[in-house]
XYZ file of C-alpha atoms in Angstrom:
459
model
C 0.000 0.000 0.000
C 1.381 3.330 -1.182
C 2.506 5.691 2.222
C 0.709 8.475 0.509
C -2.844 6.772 -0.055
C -4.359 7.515 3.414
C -5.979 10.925 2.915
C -6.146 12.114 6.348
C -2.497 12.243 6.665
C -1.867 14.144 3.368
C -4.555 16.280 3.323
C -3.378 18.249 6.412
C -2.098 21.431 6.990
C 1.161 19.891 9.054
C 1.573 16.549 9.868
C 4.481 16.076 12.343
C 6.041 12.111 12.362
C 6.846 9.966 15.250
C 9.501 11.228 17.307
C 11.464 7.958 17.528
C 14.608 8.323 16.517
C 15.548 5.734 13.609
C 18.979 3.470 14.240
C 22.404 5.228 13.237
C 23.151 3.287 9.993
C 25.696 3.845 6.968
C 24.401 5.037 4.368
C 25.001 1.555 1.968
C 23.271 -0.335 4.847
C 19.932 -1.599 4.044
C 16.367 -2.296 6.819
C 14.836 -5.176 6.364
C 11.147 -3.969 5.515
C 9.861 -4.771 9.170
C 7.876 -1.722 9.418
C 3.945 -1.878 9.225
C 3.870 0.548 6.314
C 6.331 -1.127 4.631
C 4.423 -4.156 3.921
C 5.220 -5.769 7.934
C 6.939 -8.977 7.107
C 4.302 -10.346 4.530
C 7.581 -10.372 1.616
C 5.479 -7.843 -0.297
C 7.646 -5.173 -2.513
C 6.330 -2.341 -4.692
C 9.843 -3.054 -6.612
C 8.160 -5.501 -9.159
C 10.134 -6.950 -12.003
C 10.343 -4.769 -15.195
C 9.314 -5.736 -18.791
C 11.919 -5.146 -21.999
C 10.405 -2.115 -23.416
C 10.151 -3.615 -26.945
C 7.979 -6.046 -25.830
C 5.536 -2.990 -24.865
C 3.832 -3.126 -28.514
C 1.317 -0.335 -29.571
C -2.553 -1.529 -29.475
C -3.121 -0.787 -33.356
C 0.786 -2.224 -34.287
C -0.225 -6.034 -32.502
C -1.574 -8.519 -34.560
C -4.886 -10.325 -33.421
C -4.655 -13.945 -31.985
C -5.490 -17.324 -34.135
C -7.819 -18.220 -30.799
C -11.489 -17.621 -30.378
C -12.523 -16.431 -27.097
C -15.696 -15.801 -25.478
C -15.517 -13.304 -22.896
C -18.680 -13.027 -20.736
C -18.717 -9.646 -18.259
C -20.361 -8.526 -14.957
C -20.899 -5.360 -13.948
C -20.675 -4.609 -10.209
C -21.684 -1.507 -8.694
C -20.860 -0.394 -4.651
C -22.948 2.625 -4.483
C -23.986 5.877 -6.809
C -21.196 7.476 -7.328
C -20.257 9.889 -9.910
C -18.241 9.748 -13.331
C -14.281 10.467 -12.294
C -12.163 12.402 -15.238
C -8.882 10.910 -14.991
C -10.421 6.860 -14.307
C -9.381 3.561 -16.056
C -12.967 2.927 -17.903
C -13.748 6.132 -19.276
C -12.302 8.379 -21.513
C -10.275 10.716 -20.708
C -11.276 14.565 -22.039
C -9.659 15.807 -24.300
C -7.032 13.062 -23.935
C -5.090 10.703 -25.724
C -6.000 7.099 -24.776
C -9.591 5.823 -24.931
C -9.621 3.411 -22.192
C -12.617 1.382 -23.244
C -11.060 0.087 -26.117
C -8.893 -2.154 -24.403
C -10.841 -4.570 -22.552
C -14.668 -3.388 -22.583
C -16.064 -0.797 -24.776
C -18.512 1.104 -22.330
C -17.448 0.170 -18.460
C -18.591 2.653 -16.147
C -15.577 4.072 -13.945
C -17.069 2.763 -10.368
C -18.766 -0.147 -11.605
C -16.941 -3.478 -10.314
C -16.574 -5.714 -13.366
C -16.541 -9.679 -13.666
C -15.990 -11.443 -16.608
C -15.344 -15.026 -17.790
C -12.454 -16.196 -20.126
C -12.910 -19.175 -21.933
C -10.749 -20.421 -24.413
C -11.495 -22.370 -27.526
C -9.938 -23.508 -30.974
C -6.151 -24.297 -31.880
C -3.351 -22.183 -32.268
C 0.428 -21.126 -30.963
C 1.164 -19.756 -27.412
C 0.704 -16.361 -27.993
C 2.189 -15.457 -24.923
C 1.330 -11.849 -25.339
C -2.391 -11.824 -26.562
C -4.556 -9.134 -25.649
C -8.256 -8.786 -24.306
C -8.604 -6.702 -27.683
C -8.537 -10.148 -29.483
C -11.804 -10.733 -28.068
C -13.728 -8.361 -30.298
C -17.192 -9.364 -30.787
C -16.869 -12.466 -28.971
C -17.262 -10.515 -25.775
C -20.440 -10.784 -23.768
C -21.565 -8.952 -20.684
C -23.469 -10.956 -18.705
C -24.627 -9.156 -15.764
C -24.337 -5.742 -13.929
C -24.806 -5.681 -10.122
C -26.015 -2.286 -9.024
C -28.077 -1.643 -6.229
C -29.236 1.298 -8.401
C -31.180 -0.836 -10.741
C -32.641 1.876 -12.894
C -29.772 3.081 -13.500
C -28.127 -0.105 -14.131
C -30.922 -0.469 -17.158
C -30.693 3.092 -18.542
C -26.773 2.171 -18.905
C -27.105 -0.407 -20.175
C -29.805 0.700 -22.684
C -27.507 3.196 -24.149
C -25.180 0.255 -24.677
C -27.453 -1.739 -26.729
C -28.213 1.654 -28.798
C -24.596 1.706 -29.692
C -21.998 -0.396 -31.936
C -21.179 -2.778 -28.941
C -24.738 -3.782 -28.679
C -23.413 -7.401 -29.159
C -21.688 -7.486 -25.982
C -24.599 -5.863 -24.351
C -27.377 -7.720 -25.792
C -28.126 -10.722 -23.316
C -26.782 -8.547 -20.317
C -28.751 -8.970 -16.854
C -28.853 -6.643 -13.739
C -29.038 -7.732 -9.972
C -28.697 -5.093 -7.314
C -26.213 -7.207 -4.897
C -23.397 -10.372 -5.428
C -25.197 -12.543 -3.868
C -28.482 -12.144 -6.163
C -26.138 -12.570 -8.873
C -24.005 -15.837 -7.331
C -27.344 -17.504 -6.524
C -28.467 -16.634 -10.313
C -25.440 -17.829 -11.681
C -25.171 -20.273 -14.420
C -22.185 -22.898 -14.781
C -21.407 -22.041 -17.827
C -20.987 -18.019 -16.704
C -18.639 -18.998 -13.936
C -16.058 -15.730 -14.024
C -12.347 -16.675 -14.791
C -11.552 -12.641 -13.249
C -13.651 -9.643 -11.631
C -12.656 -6.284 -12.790
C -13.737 -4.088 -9.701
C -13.933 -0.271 -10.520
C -15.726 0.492 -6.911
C -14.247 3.639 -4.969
C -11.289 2.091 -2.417
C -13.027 3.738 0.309
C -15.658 0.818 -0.376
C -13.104 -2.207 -1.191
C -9.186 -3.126 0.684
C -10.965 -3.848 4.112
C -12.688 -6.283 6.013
C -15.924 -4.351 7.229
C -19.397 -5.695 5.545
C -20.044 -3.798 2.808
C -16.607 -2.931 2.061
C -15.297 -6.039 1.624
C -15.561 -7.038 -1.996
C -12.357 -8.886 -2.980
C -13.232 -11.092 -0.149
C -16.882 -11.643 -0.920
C -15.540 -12.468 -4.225
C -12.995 -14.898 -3.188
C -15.402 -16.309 -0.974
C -17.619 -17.220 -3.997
C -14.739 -17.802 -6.240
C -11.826 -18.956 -4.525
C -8.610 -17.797 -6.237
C -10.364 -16.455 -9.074
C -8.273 -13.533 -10.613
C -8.950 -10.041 -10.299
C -8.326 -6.735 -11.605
C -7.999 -3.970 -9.115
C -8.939 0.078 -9.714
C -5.961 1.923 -8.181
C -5.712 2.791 -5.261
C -6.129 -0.753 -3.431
C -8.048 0.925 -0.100
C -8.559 4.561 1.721
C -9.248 4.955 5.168
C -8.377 5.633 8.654
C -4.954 4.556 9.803
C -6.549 2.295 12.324
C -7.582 0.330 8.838
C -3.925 -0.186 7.507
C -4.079 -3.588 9.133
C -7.367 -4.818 7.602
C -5.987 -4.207 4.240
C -2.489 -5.991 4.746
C -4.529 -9.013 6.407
C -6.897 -8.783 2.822
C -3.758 -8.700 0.471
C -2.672 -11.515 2.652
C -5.382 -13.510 2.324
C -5.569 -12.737 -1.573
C -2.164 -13.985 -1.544
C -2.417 -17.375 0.035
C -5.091 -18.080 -2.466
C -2.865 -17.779 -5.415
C -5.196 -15.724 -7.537
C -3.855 -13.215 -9.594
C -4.310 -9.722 -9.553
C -3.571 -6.421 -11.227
C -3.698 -3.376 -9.685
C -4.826 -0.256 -12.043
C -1.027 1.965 -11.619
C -0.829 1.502 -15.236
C 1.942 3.939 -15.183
C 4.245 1.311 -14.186
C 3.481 -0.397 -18.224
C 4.839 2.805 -20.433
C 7.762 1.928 -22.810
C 9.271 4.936 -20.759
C 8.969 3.674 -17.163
C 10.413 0.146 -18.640
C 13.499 2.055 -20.390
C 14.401 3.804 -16.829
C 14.281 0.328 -14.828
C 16.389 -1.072 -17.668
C 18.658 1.541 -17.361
C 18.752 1.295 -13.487
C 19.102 -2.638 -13.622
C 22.105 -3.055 -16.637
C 23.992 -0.559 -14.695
C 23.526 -1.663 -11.167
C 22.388 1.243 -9.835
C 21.146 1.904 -6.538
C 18.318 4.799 -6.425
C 19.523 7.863 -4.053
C 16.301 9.689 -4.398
C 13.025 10.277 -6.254
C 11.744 13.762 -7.122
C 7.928 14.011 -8.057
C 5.713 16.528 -9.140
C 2.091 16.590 -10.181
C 0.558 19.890 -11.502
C -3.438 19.693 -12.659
C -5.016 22.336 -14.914
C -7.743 22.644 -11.850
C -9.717 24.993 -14.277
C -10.566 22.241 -16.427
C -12.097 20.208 -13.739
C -15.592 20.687 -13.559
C -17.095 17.829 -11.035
C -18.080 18.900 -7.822
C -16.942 15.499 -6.307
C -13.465 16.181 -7.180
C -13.155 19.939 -5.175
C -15.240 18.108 -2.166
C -12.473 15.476 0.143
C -15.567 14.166 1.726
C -16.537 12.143 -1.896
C -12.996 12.191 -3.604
C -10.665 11.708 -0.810
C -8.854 14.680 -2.113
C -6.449 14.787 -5.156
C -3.558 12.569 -3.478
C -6.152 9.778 -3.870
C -8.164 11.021 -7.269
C -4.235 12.037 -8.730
C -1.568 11.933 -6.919
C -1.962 7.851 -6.412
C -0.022 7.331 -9.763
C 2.946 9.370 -8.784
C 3.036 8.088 -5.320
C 3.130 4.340 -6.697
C 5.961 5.393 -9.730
C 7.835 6.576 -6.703
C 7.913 3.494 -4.420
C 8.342 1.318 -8.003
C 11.583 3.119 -8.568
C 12.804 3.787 -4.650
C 11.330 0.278 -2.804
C 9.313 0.224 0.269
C 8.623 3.694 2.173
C 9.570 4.102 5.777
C 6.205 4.958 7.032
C 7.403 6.831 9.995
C 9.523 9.082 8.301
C 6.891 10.937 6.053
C 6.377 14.404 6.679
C 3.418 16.282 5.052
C 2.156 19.668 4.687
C -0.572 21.462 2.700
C -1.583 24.671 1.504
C -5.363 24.835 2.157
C -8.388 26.743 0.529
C -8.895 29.242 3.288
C -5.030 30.486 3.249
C -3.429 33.567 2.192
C -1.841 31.955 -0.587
C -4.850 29.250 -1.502
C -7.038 31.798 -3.315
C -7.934 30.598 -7.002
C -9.433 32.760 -9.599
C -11.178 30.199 -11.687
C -12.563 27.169 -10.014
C -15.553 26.122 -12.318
C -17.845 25.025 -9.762
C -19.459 27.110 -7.114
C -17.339 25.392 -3.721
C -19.408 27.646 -1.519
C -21.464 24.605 -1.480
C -18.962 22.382 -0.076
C -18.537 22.351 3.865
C -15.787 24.515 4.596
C -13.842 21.084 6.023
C -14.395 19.352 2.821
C -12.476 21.408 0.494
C -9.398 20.376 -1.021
C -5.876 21.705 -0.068
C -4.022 23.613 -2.957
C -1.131 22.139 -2.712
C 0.219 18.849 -0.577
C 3.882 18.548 -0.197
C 5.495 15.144 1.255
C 8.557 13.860 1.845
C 9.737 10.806 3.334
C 12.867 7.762 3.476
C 12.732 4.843 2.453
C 14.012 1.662 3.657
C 17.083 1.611 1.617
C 17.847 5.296 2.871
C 16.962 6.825 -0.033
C 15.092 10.092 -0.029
C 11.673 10.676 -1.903
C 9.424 14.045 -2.098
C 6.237 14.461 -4.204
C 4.542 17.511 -4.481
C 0.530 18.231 -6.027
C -0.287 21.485 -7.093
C -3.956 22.966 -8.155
C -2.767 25.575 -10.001
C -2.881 25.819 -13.627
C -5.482 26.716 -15.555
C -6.287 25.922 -19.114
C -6.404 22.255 -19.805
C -3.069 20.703 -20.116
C -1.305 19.334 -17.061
C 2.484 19.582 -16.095
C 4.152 16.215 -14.522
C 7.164 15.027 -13.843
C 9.145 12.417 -12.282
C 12.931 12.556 -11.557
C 14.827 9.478 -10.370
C 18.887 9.980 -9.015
C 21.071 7.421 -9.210
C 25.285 7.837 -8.922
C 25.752 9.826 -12.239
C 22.283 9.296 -13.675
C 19.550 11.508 -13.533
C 16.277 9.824 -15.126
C 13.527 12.456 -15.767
C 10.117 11.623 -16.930
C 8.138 14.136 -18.498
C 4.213 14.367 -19.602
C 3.468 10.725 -18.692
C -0.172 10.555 -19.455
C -0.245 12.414 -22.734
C 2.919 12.082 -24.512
C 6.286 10.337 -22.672
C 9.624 11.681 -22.673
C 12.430 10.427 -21.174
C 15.778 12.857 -20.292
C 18.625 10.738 -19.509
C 22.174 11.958 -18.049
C 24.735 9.479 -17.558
C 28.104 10.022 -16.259
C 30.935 11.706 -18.784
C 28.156 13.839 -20.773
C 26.300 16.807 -19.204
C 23.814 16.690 -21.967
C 20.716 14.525 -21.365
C 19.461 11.743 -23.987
C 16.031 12.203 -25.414
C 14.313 9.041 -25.658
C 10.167 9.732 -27.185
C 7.607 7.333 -27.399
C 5.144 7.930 -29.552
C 1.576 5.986 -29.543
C 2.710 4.046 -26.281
C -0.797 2.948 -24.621
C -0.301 1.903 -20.885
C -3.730 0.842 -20.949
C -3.491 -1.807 -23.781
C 0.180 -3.237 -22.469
C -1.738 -3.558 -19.048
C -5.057 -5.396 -20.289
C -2.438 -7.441 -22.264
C -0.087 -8.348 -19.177
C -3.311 -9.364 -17.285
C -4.853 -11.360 -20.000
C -1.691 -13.031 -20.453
C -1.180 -14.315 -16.850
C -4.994 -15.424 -16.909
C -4.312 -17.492 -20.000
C -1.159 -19.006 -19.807
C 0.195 -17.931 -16.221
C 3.031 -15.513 -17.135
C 3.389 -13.608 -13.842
C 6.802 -12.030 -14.607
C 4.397 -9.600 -17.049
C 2.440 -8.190 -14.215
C 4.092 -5.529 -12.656
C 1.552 -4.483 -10.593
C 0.399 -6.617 -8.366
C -1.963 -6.276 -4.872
């Protein structure tokens, strides 16, 4: 679990760390991750094996599969909540990547999705094949919404549109267990794709519990995970390690939505890091949103969002821990810039936050900085302060005479390299890259054939 994804400590004006005073160490001296928010002793490590970046093929360059698949979906829905702007199953505005392509051509962002895999016909290994290969083949089966009318007007529109096939037979149930006791045999889900808010998933409390419910009724059936895995209070932290546990044990697999981690940019810096043998000193990140273009209440309101480490930040936060390990929970230190401050004042907020409770707006900015267990240093920093629509992020990862810098991420990847013996830095662009479709394809791949060392985001 990122350090960063518990709201309540970010979202702070100052938030002072425990005064215990770590163990003198040398610098080259490494902690063995025994620290609760460093995954406790569970083995867990955010420092997941890269991919060759050539392998990372564009979604319109890879040819289709000689299989035929039938891919049968379920919709799962927690509660009501709002379209999200920067979410895995929508598209985003005015961006790049259209997200439904990938694996289902009209998922709603906080819908929980189940679908089954099954596999028919002749053909080689492809060990690579994509959910895109599924095409018309794929069937939605169900959607589980307690808000039932909504559920059908949804799905409506869906049967209005070109991917009316995979809409056509599709049923709605307001809970799981309407749906499990409904179930067929030959709709038994090979993986659940679960879009649900993480304040409502990552624990053990009823009704917030869905990866076990679903593991319950599936055991070690696979599962996609929206990003990130759980919000809440701290006194939650352990529920979540005891769930990831559990998930564990049961050998499914699972994917966790950080699809930052899949860009043929983030591969080329841990190939870099790994043929050179270097050993990460620090990681710089910084997140700036064009907060003028953002036009949902829910975002501007930390009561429904969880505030923009959770909506935005989340990405960054993981991309650091990829690159710099496990964080030393203790050490992070974060402060904020909030709305009612001399220096919080924006000019062009396009909803009316006079209707939010004064305690629910979002800071401005949230500043962190913290150690992690190999003694390197890490700092991110989220600003709301551009306006127009294009955002400004970056990434920065030191090494002994490297300097990896990741620019533009989301929209179009660069990648500045210094090395030692040249001050000039090494452009490295990556045009058409889709995280998205190298994800889906990583996932579908370890369903089919069991390929783990191609998920590279796990629980």
């Amino acid at each position: 679990m990122s350090a960063l994804s518990n709201p309540r400590r970010l979202s702070s004006t100052l938030e002072m760390t425990s005064t215990k005073q770590p163990p003198t160490r040398r610098g080259s001296e490494r902690r063995l991750p025994d620290r609760r928010g460093s995954g406790y002793s569970s083995g867990f490590s955010s420092r997941r094996p890269s991919i060759d970046p050539s392998r990372l093929i564009p979604m319109d360059k890879f040819a289709l599969s000689p299989f035929h698949f039938c891919c049968h979906h379920r919709l799962i829905h927690a509660q009501n909540y709002p379209r999200r702007r920067n979410t895995r199953f929508q598209c985003r505005l005015r961006g790049r990547w259209e997200h439904y392509v990938w694996l289902a051509p009209s998922l709603q962002p906080h819908l929980c999705t189940v679908f089954t895999l099954l596999r028919f016909g002749r053909g080689s290994m492809e060990p690579l094949l994509p959910l895109r290969t599924l095409g018309l083949r794929l069937k939605v089966v169900a959607l589980i919404d307690p808000a039932t009318e909504r559920a059908a007007a949804v799905l409506q529109k869906k049967c209005d549109s070109f991917v009316v096939s995979a809409y056509r037979d599709t049923r709605v149930y307001k809970t799981l267990d309407d749906f499990v006791k409904n179930l067929s045999p030959k709709d038994r889900p090979r993986a659940f794709v679960i879009g649900s808010p993480p304040m409502f998933r990552g624990s053990l409390q009823p009704g917030r519990d869905i990866e076990m419910q679903i593991q319950k009724h599936f055991p070690g059936v696979a599962m996609f995970i929206e990003k990130p895995v759980a919000t809440g209070a701290k006194s939650e932290i352990e529920e979540s390690f005891k769930v990831a546990n559990f998930i564990s044990e049961s050998g499914a697999i699972v994917s966790v939505g950080y699809m930052l981690r899949y860009l043929k940019a983030t591969q080329k810096m841990k190939q870099i890091i790994e043929e050179n043998n270097l050993v990460v000193m620090a990681t710089i990140a910084r997140y700036a949103c064009a907060y003028e273009s953002i036009a949902k209440p829910d975002w501007w309101d930390k009561s429904k969002s969880a505030g923009p480490i959770v909506e935005q930040g989340t990405h960054f936060c993981d991309l650091s821990r990829y690159f710099g390990g496990e964080v030393d929970i203790s050490s992070v230190v974060a402060h904020a810039l909030e709305w009612d401050e001399n220096a919080g004042q924006l000019s062009k907020i396009a909803i009316d936050e006079n209707k939010i409770a004064p305690e629910n707006r979002i800071p401005r900015v949230t500043s962190a900085t913290w150690k992690y267990d190999s003694g390197a240093v890490g700092s991110f920093t989220h600003v709301a302060t551009l306006q127009g629509h294009n955002y400004s992020c970056e990434l920065e990862v030191h090494a002994d005479g490297y300097c990896l810098k990741l620019v533009n991420p989301y929209v179009q990847p660069i990648l500045y390299v210094r090395k030692p013996g040249d001050d000039h830095e090494q452009v490295f662009n990556f045009p058409d890259d889709d995280p998205f479709f190298s994800e889906a394809r990583s996932l579908s791949s370890c369903m089919l054939y069991f390929v783990p060392t191609l998920l590279i985001s796990g629980f």
